[in-house]
mmCIF file of C-alpha atoms in Angstrom:
data_model
loop_
_atom_site.group_PDB
_atom_site.id
_atom_site.type_symbol
_atom_site.label_atom_id
_atom_site.label_comp_id
_atom_site.label_asym_id
_atom_site.label_seq_id
_atom_site.Cartn_x
_atom_site.Cartn_y
_atom_site.Cartn_z
ATOM 1 C CA MET A 1 -61.401 -108.126 7.142
ATOM 2 C CA GLY A 2 -58.565 -107.597 9.512
ATOM 3 C CA LYS A 3 -56.676 -107.232 6.301
ATOM 4 C CA ARG A 4 -59.336 -104.531 4.613
ATOM 5 C CA LYS A 5 -58.174 -102.225 8.175
ATOM 6 C CA SER A 6 -54.872 -102.138 7.979
ATOM 7 C CA ARG A 7 -54.834 -100.792 4.733
ATOM 8 C CA ASN A 8 -57.129 -98.177 6.117
ATOM 9 C CA LYS A 9 -54.945 -97.274 8.618
ATOM 10 C CA LYS A 10 -52.150 -97.709 6.500
ATOM 11 C CA HIS A 11 -53.513 -94.375 4.208
ATOM 12 C CA SER A 12 -54.482 -92.898 7.115
ATOM 13 C CA LEU A 13 -50.607 -92.702 8.748
ATOM 14 C CA LYS A 14 -49.622 -91.406 4.306
ATOM 15 C CA ARG A 15 -52.503 -88.521 4.641
ATOM 16 C CA ILE A 16 -51.507 -87.561 8.005
ATOM 17 C CA VAL A 17 -47.287 -87.259 6.837
ATOM 18 C CA LEU A 18 -48.286 -85.987 3.570
ATOM 19 C CA ILE A 19 -50.512 -82.988 5.412
ATOM 20 C CA LEU A 20 -47.430 -82.501 8.001
ATOM 21 C CA VAL A 21 -45.150 -82.648 5.049
ATOM 22 C CA ILE A 22 -47.146 -79.748 3.107
ATOM 23 C CA LEU A 23 -47.349 -77.547 6.473
ATOM 24 C CA ALA A 24 -43.799 -77.923 7.355
ATOM 25 C CA ALA A 25 -43.358 -76.618 3.508
ATOM 26 C CA VAL A 26 -45.434 -73.589 4.152
ATOM 27 C CA CYS A 27 -43.856 -72.885 7.367
ATOM 28 C CA LEU A 28 -40.528 -73.167 5.786
ATOM 29 C CA ALA A 29 -42.030 -71.264 2.854
ATOM 30 C CA PHE A 30 -43.781 -68.205 5.170
ATOM 31 C CA HIS A 31 -40.489 -67.733 7.243
ATOM 32 C CA TYR A 32 -38.106 -67.443 4.131
ATOM 33 C CA VAL A 33 -40.347 -65.149 2.797
ATOM 34 C CA GLN A 34 -40.027 -62.731 6.074
ATOM 35 C CA LYS A 35 -36.666 -62.943 6.677
ATOM 36 C CA ASN A 36 -35.672 -62.115 2.446
ATOM 37 C CA ASN A 37 -38.932 -59.634 2.973
ATOM 38 C CA ILE A 38 -40.357 -60.817 -0.213
ATOM 39 C CA ILE A 39 -43.136 -59.162 -1.491
ATOM 40 C CA PRO A 40 -45.525 -61.131 -3.807
ATOM 41 C CA GLU A 41 -46.596 -59.416 -7.067
ATOM 42 C CA THR A 42 -49.955 -59.127 -6.658
ATOM 43 C CA PHE A 43 -49.855 -57.438 -3.530
ATOM 44 C CA THR A 44 -47.380 -54.877 -4.537
ATOM 45 C CA SER A 45 -49.055 -54.180 -7.894
ATOM 46 C CA GLN A 46 -52.594 -53.163 -5.843
ATOM 47 C CA ASN A 47 -50.614 -51.432 -3.108
ATOM 48 C CA SER A 48 -48.814 -49.736 -6.446
ATOM 49 C CA GLY A 49 -51.810 -49.233 -7.582
ATOM 50 C CA ARG A 50 -53.075 -47.027 -4.587
ATOM 51 C CA GLU A 51 -49.828 -45.461 -3.714
ATOM 52 C CA GLU A 52 -50.348 -44.112 -7.513
ATOM 53 C CA ASN A 53 -53.924 -42.774 -7.247
ATOM 54 C CA SER A 54 -52.993 -41.711 -4.132
ATOM 55 C CA TYR A 55 -50.226 -39.876 -6.092
ATOM 56 C CA THR A 56 -51.880 -38.926 -8.629
ATOM 57 C CA SER A 57 -55.588 -37.621 -6.482
ATOM 58 C CA GLU A 58 -53.174 -34.844 -4.542
ATOM 59 C CA THR A 59 -51.112 -33.733 -8.487
ATOM 60 C CA PRO A 60 -53.932 -31.925 -9.453
ATOM 61 C CA SER A 61 -54.601 -30.251 -5.978
ATOM 62 C CA SER A 62 -51.184 -29.126 -4.904
ATOM 63 C CA GLU A 63 -50.643 -27.707 -8.983
ATOM 64 C CA ASN A 64 -53.950 -25.720 -8.647
ATOM 65 C CA SER A 65 -52.191 -24.506 -5.073
ATOM 66 C CA THR A 66 -48.731 -24.265 -6.798
ATOM 67 C CA GLY A 67 -50.723 -22.279 -10.054
ATOM 68 C CA ARG A 68 -52.649 -20.644 -7.337
ATOM 69 C CA GLY A 69 -49.486 -19.891 -5.970
ATOM 70 C CA ASN A 70 -47.141 -18.866 -8.619
ATOM 71 C CA THR A 71 -50.130 -16.470 -9.720
ATOM 72 C CA SER A 72 -49.849 -14.706 -6.313
ATOM 73 C CA VAL A 73 -46.353 -14.353 -5.981
ATOM 74 C CA GLN A 74 -45.925 -13.761 -9.994
ATOM 75 C CA GLN A 75 -48.908 -10.169 -8.431
ATOM 76 C CA SER A 76 -46.659 -9.741 -5.925
ATOM 77 C CA ASN A 77 -43.142 -9.597 -7.772
ATOM 78 C CA SER A 78 -45.216 -7.797 -9.932
ATOM 79 C CA SER A 79 -46.132 -4.796 -6.853
ATOM 80 C CA ASP A 80 -42.625 -5.338 -5.590
ATOM 81 C CA LEU A 81 -40.734 -4.126 -9.358
ATOM 82 C CA GLN A 82 -43.228 -2.150 -9.476
ATOM 83 C CA ASN A 83 -42.360 -0.131 -6.682
ATOM 84 C CA SER A 84 -38.832 -0.624 -7.048
ATOM 85 C CA SER A 85 -39.177 0.892 -10.119
ATOM 86 C CA VAL A 86 -41.093 3.404 -8.395
ATOM 87 C CA GLU A 87 -38.593 4.003 -5.895
ATOM 88 C CA GLU A 88 -35.143 3.868 -8.224
ATOM 89 C CA GLU A 89 -37.337 6.981 -9.961
ATOM 90 C CA SER A 90 -37.655 8.612 -6.957
ATOM 91 C CA ASN A 91 -33.725 8.195 -6.140
ATOM 92 C CA GLU A 92 -32.605 9.200 -9.521
ATOM 93 C CA THR A 93 -35.023 12.481 -9.571
ATOM 94 C CA GLU A 94 -33.070 13.057 -6.255
ATOM 95 C CA ALA A 95 -29.805 12.679 -7.597
ATOM 96 C CA ALA A 96 -30.366 14.698 -10.161
ATOM 97 C CA THR A 97 -31.753 17.292 -7.850
ATOM 98 C CA SER A 98 -29.252 16.717 -5.362
ATOM 99 C CA ILE A 99 -26.483 17.167 -8.441
ATOM 100 C CA GLU A 100 -28.348 20.253 -10.141
ATOM 101 C CA GLU A 101 -28.713 22.120 -6.665
ATOM 102 C CA ALA A 102 -24.664 21.306 -5.989
ATOM 103 C CA GLN A 103 -23.442 22.490 -9.484
ATOM 104 C CA VAL A 104 -25.756 26.125 -8.467
ATOM 105 C CA SER A 105 -25.421 26.312 -5.381
ATOM 106 C CA VAL A 106 -21.214 25.488 -4.682
ATOM 107 C CA SER A 107 -19.237 28.508 -6.941
ATOM 108 C CA LEU A 108 -16.145 27.837 -8.826
ATOM 109 C CA SER A 109 -14.468 30.833 -6.153
ATOM 110 C CA ASP A 110 -15.902 28.533 -3.443
ATOM 111 C CA VAL A 111 -13.348 25.533 -4.577
ATOM 112 C CA GLU A 112 -10.413 27.286 -4.832
ATOM 113 C CA ILE A 113 -8.250 26.011 -1.960
ATOM 114 C CA PRO A 114 -6.423 22.677 -2.758
ATOM 115 C CA LEU A 115 -5.993 20.401 0.370
ATOM 116 C CA CYS A 116 -2.082 20.046 1.523
ATOM 117 C CA ILE A 117 -0.547 19.960 5.181
ATOM 118 C CA ALA A 118 -0.982 23.500 5.909
ATOM 119 C CA SER A 119 -4.800 24.245 4.418
ATOM 120 C CA VAL A 120 -5.977 20.489 6.037
ATOM 121 C CA THR A 121 -4.395 22.332 9.604
ATOM 122 C CA GLY A 122 -5.699 25.797 8.972
ATOM 123 C CA GLU A 123 -1.942 26.474 10.885
ATOM 124 C CA ASN A 124 1.754 27.375 9.235
ATOM 125 C CA GLY A 125 4.565 25.357 9.308
ATOM 126 C CA SER A 126 7.902 25.603 9.165
ATOM 127 C CA ASP A 127 7.282 23.922 5.321
ATOM 128 C CA HIS A 128 3.685 24.821 4.243
ATOM 129 C CA GLU A 129 2.319 28.454 4.303
ATOM 130 C CA ILE A 130 -0.456 29.586 2.571
ATOM 131 C CA HIS A 131 -0.811 33.115 2.555
ATOM 132 C CA SER A 132 -3.383 35.732 0.341
ATOM 133 C CA TYR A 133 -2.701 38.074 -2.539
ATOM 134 C CA LYS A 134 -5.007 40.671 -3.943
ATOM 135 C CA GLY A 135 -5.402 38.637 -7.294
ATOM 136 C CA TYR A 136 -4.495 34.926 -6.392
ATOM 137 C CA THR A 137 -3.301 31.977 -2.967
ATOM 138 C CA LEU A 138 -0.157 30.386 -2.383
ATOM 139 C CA CYS A 139 1.359 27.328 -0.544
ATOM 140 C CA TYR A 140 5.127 27.829 -0.021
ATOM 141 C CA ARG A 141 7.521 25.173 0.557
ATOM 142 C CA GLU A 142 10.799 26.246 2.554
ATOM 143 C CA SER A 143 12.386 22.994 2.147
ATOM 144 C CA TYR A 144 12.297 23.768 -1.629
ATOM 145 C CA GLU A 145 12.124 27.609 -2.064
ATOM 146 C CA ILE A 146 9.360 27.776 -4.710
ATOM 147 C CA ALA A 147 5.827 27.575 -3.807
ATOM 148 C CA GLU A 148 3.871 24.463 -4.158
ATOM 149 C CA TRP A 149 0.916 25.842 -5.145
ATOM 150 C CA VAL A 150 -1.108 28.780 -7.090
ATOM 151 C CA SER A 151 -5.097 29.421 -6.955
ATOM 152 C CA TYR A 152 -7.454 32.307 -8.655
ATOM 153 C CA THR A 153 -10.326 32.284 -9.998
ATOM 154 C CA LEU A 154 -10.377 34.163 -13.865
ATOM 155 C CA THR A 155 -13.518 36.241 -14.231
ATOM 156 C CA ARG A 156 -14.508 37.410 -17.809
ATOM 157 C CA GLU A 157 -15.038 41.204 -16.520
ATOM 158 C CA GLU A 158 -11.260 40.868 -15.148
ATOM 159 C CA LEU A 159 -9.864 40.207 -18.865
ATOM 160 C CA ASN A 160 -11.020 44.262 -18.775
ATOM 161 C CA GLY A 161 -7.043 44.895 -17.808
ATOM 162 C CA VAL A 162 -6.485 48.343 -16.306
ATOM 163 C CA THR A 163 -2.794 48.223 -16.286
ATOM 164 C CA GLY A 164 0.447 46.215 -17.332
ATOM 165 C CA ARG A 165 3.566 44.425 -16.905
ATOM 166 C CA THR A 166 4.991 46.027 -14.239
ATOM 167 C CA ASP A 167 7.708 43.808 -14.138
ATOM 168 C CA ASP A 168 8.521 44.494 -10.153
ATOM 169 C CA PHE A 169 10.625 41.340 -8.760
ATOM 170 C CA ARG A 170 10.678 41.629 -5.829
ATOM 171 C CA SER A 171 11.122 38.866 -2.129
ATOM 172 C CA ASP A 172 8.296 38.543 -0.916
ATOM 173 C CA PRO A 173 8.202 39.447 2.738
ATOM 174 C CA LEU A 174 5.353 37.425 4.413
ATOM 175 C CA ILE A 175 7.102 34.428 4.116
ATOM 176 C CA SER A 176 8.236 33.896 7.741
ATOM 177 C CA THR A 177 11.356 31.658 6.278
ATOM 178 C CA GLY A 178 12.055 34.282 3.503
ATOM 179 C CA SER A 179 11.156 33.709 0.099
ATOM 180 C CA ALA A 180 13.726 33.113 -2.914
ATOM 181 C CA SER A 181 15.499 36.358 -4.272
ATOM 182 C CA PRO A 182 15.999 38.057 -7.684
ATOM 183 C CA ALA A 183 19.362 37.000 -7.401
ATOM 184 C CA ASP A 184 18.990 33.523 -7.081
ATOM 185 C CA TYR A 185 18.008 33.202 -10.399
ATOM 186 C CA LYS A 186 20.394 35.800 -11.793
ATOM 187 C CA LYS A 187 23.065 33.442 -14.660
ATOM 188 C CA SER A 188 21.175 30.702 -14.009
ATOM 189 C CA GLY A 189 20.030 29.785 -17.095
ATOM 190 C CA PHE A 190 16.461 30.340 -16.278
ATOM 191 C CA ASP A 191 13.424 32.330 -16.353
ATOM 192 C CA ARG A 192 11.521 33.699 -13.557
ATOM 193 C CA GLY A 193 8.468 32.072 -14.570
ATOM 194 C CA HIS A 194 4.784 33.309 -13.106
ATOM 195 C CA LEU A 195 2.858 30.977 -11.608
ATOM 196 C CA ALA A 196 -0.231 33.213 -11.620
ATOM 197 C CA PRO A 197 0.703 34.939 -14.863
ATOM 198 C CA ALA A 198 0.685 38.619 -14.626
ATOM 199 C CA ALA A 199 -1.867 38.465 -17.433
ATOM 200 C CA ASP A 200 -4.020 37.186 -15.466
ATOM 201 C CA MET A 201 -3.932 39.896 -12.817
ATOM 202 C CA GLU A 202 -4.142 42.893 -15.010
ATOM 203 C CA TRP A 203 -7.482 44.414 -13.820
ATOM 204 C CA SER A 204 -5.390 45.487 -10.433
ATOM 205 C CA VAL A 205 -2.724 48.239 -10.360
ATOM 206 C CA GLU A 206 -1.715 46.068 -6.550
ATOM 207 C CA SER A 207 -2.453 42.557 -8.124
ATOM 208 C CA VAL A 208 0.055 42.900 -10.727
ATOM 209 C CA SER A 209 2.495 44.270 -8.411
ATOM 210 C CA GLU A 210 2.160 41.320 -5.906
ATOM 211 C CA SER A 211 2.095 38.879 -9.669
ATOM 212 C CA PHE A 212 5.641 39.456 -8.959
ATOM 213 C CA LEU A 213 6.614 38.668 -5.825
ATOM 214 C CA MET A 214 9.366 35.962 -6.158
ATOM 215 C CA SER A 215 7.343 33.997 -4.149
ATOM 216 C CA ASN A 216 4.896 33.742 -7.233
ATOM 217 C CA MET A 217 8.002 32.625 -9.436
ATOM 218 C CA THR A 218 9.779 28.710 -10.344
ATOM 219 C CA PRO A 219 13.158 28.463 -12.244
ATOM 220 C CA GLN A 220 11.525 27.824 -15.713
ATOM 221 C CA ALA A 221 13.893 26.870 -19.048
ATOM 222 C CA PRO A 222 12.916 29.703 -21.169
ATOM 223 C CA GLN A 223 11.668 27.132 -24.397
ATOM 224 C CA PHE A 224 9.202 25.945 -21.752
ATOM 225 C CA ASN A 225 8.151 29.178 -20.277
ATOM 226 C CA ARG A 226 8.328 31.644 -23.475
ATOM 227 C CA GLY A 227 6.749 28.943 -25.753
ATOM 228 C CA ILE A 228 4.086 26.355 -25.022
ATOM 229 C CA TRP A 229 3.853 27.611 -20.832
ATOM 230 C CA LEU A 230 3.111 30.893 -22.739
ATOM 231 C CA ASN A 231 0.311 29.143 -24.941
ATOM 232 C CA LEU A 232 -1.711 27.220 -22.376
ATOM 233 C CA GLU A 233 -1.312 30.350 -20.080
ATOM 234 C CA SER A 234 -3.377 32.465 -23.457
ATOM 235 C CA GLN A 235 -5.676 29.115 -23.310
ATOM 236 C CA VAL A 236 -6.711 29.974 -20.302
ATOM 237 C CA ARG A 237 -7.485 33.421 -20.979
ATOM 238 C CA LYS A 238 -9.879 32.546 -24.047
ATOM 239 C CA TRP A 239 -11.475 29.680 -22.006
ATOM 240 C CA ALA A 240 -12.512 32.487 -18.597
ATOM 241 C CA GLU A 241 -14.268 34.081 -21.558
ATOM 242 C CA SER A 242 -15.957 31.559 -23.510
ATOM 243 C CA PHE A 243 -16.888 29.813 -20.065
ATOM 244 C CA GLY A 244 -17.831 33.523 -18.220
ATOM 245 C CA GLU A 245 -14.998 32.436 -15.559
ATOM 246 C CA VAL A 246 -12.674 29.092 -14.729
ATOM 247 C CA THR A 247 -10.216 27.979 -11.462
ATOM 248 C CA VAL A 248 -6.744 27.529 -11.532
ATOM 249 C CA VAL A 249 -3.966 25.932 -9.738
ATOM 250 C CA THR A 250 -0.958 25.795 -11.038
ATOM 251 C CA GLY A 251 2.282 23.984 -9.451
ATOM 252 C CA PRO A 252 5.223 22.739 -9.947
ATOM 253 C CA VAL A 253 5.141 18.643 -9.246
ATOM 254 C CA LEU A 254 6.899 18.203 -7.041
ATOM 255 C CA GLU A 255 6.946 14.538 -6.221
ATOM 256 C CA LYS A 256 10.856 13.979 -4.200
ATOM 257 C CA SER A 257 12.398 15.423 -2.131
ATOM 258 C CA ALA A 258 14.001 18.806 -2.144
ATOM 259 C CA ARG A 259 17.627 17.713 -2.261
ATOM 260 C CA GLU A 260 16.290 15.209 -5.511
ATOM 261 C CA TYR A 261 16.597 18.428 -7.540
ATOM 262 C CA ASP A 262 18.611 20.806 -9.483
ATOM 263 C CA PHE A 263 19.285 24.308 -7.753
ATOM 264 C CA ILE A 264 20.025 27.369 -8.486
ATOM 265 C CA GLY A 265 20.992 30.535 -6.333
ATOM 266 C CA GLU A 266 22.469 30.861 -2.815
ATOM 267 C CA ASN A 267 18.458 29.699 -1.802
ATOM 268 C CA GLN A 268 19.110 26.513 -3.600
ATOM 269 C CA VAL A 269 15.924 27.342 -5.334
ATOM 270 C CA ALA A 270 14.913 23.750 -6.711
ATOM 271 C CA VAL A 271 14.241 23.518 -10.090
ATOM 272 C CA PRO A 272 10.520 21.709 -11.177
ATOM 273 C CA GLU A 273 10.826 19.126 -13.926
ATOM 274 C CA TYR A 274 7.653 19.010 -15.092
ATOM 275 C CA PHE A 275 4.567 21.618 -14.321
ATOM 276 C CA TYR A 276 0.623 21.363 -14.116
ATOM 277 C CA LYS A 277 -2.111 22.773 -14.303
ATOM 278 C CA ALA A 278 -6.296 22.254 -13.194
ATOM 279 C CA LEU A 279 -9.410 24.070 -14.434
ATOM 280 C CA LEU A 280 -12.600 23.709 -13.541
ATOM 281 C CA ALA A 281 -15.240 25.895 -15.511
ATOM 282 C CA LYS A 282 -18.838 25.626 -15.289
ATOM 283 C CA ASP A 283 -21.123 24.634 -18.772
ATOM 284 C CA ASP A 284 -23.328 26.397 -20.704
ATOM 285 C CA GLU A 285 -26.036 24.566 -18.463
ATOM 286 C CA GLY A 286 -23.835 25.339 -15.129
ATOM 287 C CA LYS A 287 -22.195 21.967 -15.043
ATOM 288 C CA PHE A 288 -18.921 21.224 -14.282
ATOM 289 C CA THR A 289 -15.800 20.417 -16.044
ATOM 290 C CA ALA A 290 -12.537 19.765 -15.646
ATOM 291 C CA ILE A 291 -9.886 18.788 -16.963
ATOM 292 C CA GLY A 292 -5.871 19.046 -16.649
ATOM 293 C CA PHE A 293 -2.258 19.079 -17.689
ATOM 294 C CA ILE A 294 1.322 18.029 -17.067
ATOM 295 C CA ILE A 295 4.217 19.164 -19.843
ATOM 296 C CA PRO A 296 8.141 18.898 -18.855
ATOM 297 C CA ASN A 297 10.093 21.876 -17.898
ATOM 298 C CA GLU A 298 11.813 21.954 -20.794
ATOM 299 C CA LYS A 299 11.142 23.102 -24.637
ATOM 300 C CA CYS A 300 8.766 21.113 -26.012
ATOM 301 C CA GLU A 301 7.462 19.918 -29.689
ATOM 302 C CA GLY A 302 3.135 20.044 -30.483
ATOM 303 C CA LYS A 303 0.600 21.779 -28.918
ATOM 304 C CA ILE A 304 -1.464 22.078 -25.269
ATOM 305 C CA TRP A 305 -3.640 18.781 -25.938
ATOM 306 C CA ASP A 306 -0.547 16.430 -25.666
ATOM 307 C CA TYR A 307 -0.706 17.058 -22.894
ATOM 308 C CA GLU A 308 -3.783 16.796 -20.882
ATOM 309 C CA VAL A 309 -4.600 14.357 -18.437
ATOM 310 C CA THR A 310 -7.371 14.186 -15.710
ATOM 311 C CA VAL A 311 -7.440 16.393 -12.797
ATOM 312 C CA ASP A 312 -6.566 13.070 -10.589
ATOM 313 C CA GLU A 313 -3.048 11.775 -12.299
ATOM 314 C CA ILE A 314 -2.318 15.914 -11.642
ATOM 315 C CA GLU A 315 -3.257 14.832 -7.584
ATOM 316 C CA LYS A 316 -1.854 11.679 -7.630
ATOM 317 C CA ARG A 317 1.207 13.039 -9.554
ATOM 318 C CA THR A 318 1.412 16.092 -6.755
ATOM 319 C CA GLY A 319 -0.418 14.338 -3.460
ATOM 320 C CA LEU A 320 -3.013 17.395 -3.012
ATOM 321 C CA ASP A 321 -6.310 17.276 -3.442
ATOM 322 C CA PHE A 322 -8.144 19.619 -5.609
ATOM 323 C CA PHE A 323 -11.886 20.875 -5.645
ATOM 324 C CA SER A 324 -12.167 19.205 -2.198
ATOM 325 C CA LEU A 325 -15.505 20.912 -0.997
ATOM 326 C CA LEU A 326 -17.307 20.053 -4.166
ATOM 327 C CA PRO A 327 -19.653 16.736 -2.930
ATOM 328 C CA ASP A 328 -18.046 13.474 -3.675
ATOM 329 C CA PHE A 329 -20.684 12.669 -5.941
ATOM 330 C CA ILE A 330 -19.390 15.551 -8.064
ATOM 331 C CA GLU A 331 -16.106 15.089 -7.874
ATOM 332 C CA THR A 332 -15.399 12.098 -8.170
ATOM 333 C CA PRO A 333 -16.491 12.028 -11.492
ATOM 334 C CA LEU A 334 -15.576 15.239 -12.364
ATOM 335 C CA GLU A 335 -11.870 14.620 -12.031
ATOM 336 C CA SER A 336 -11.184 10.886 -13.548
ATOM 337 C CA SER A 337 -13.228 11.968 -16.564
ATOM 338 C CA SER A 338 -11.342 12.772 -19.782
ATOM 339 C CA ASP A 339 -13.320 13.709 -22.255
ATOM 340 C CA PHE A 340 -12.327 16.347 -22.803
ATOM 341 C CA ALA A 341 -15.020 18.555 -25.141
ATOM 342 C CA LYS A 342 -15.901 21.583 -24.007
ATOM 343 C CA TRP A 343 -12.705 22.682 -23.460
ATOM 344 C CA GLU A 344 -11.309 21.784 -26.834
ATOM 345 C CA SER A 345 -14.170 23.225 -28.804
ATOM 346 C CA ASN A 346 -13.725 26.168 -26.314
#
């Protein structure tokens, strides 16, 4: 009996020890899980399922919402595009109307005078003098003893001349510092070359006579003056006939100081190396069209078309601003254009 009680006590102790060992193991395992953030697969799977279900259940709603939003955005964008298109068409119409109005409202004679120091300030200086005559206007440069530009508008009606050349070459009394004189050209080897041609001024005795003032003359090589330059002057009159009128700005290309040029005569008249013409007309539709020429002061081979340039090119080389009273949206593309088909076909 005593032995059986002793054995029972031993078994009880073993159970208690085993239970304590199991509890200690469980505690250690729980502590290890917490420390290392280990989540059982069953929990993860269940939780993941909830998250997936949650995301899945929200997705249709989100898609539907997005779909409705896209429809709204598309409708808004479509409306915006329509409005933008209408605005663009309206702006284009307004621009076209402005251009048409400007084409009609601005006459060729309004834009004859180029911008230079004297025309900008409105005052004549010692080296820039603007004077107007019966048939043309010019700006005289005392330092060169020649005009840097001469401008006029030649009409179809003015081609019906009433007189011929007067050949009365003389100094210009309007030039305050004194112009070149016929004596400056004597035995120089250069022609007294017109800037405003006498043939363009024969619609009036006064206008053709004033074209022989020495302020309108420049030293021109005979082969140039009687050759390609004469051909270009003749072509200008043909354009006045075909277009109805043409504005002409012509002169020497003065891109160096006066002392850098050769000169003739007592008054030291500069001999230009190049001459230019900038021309402006309106076509059959009433739209402005322009062309330019720069030709060397020498015997030239080829035809006048070999020397055509944009008006912009002349402005760059002379420092002048032609046809500046035209609206910029007409002047800018006009002067940069090298499409001379309308001139070449007339």
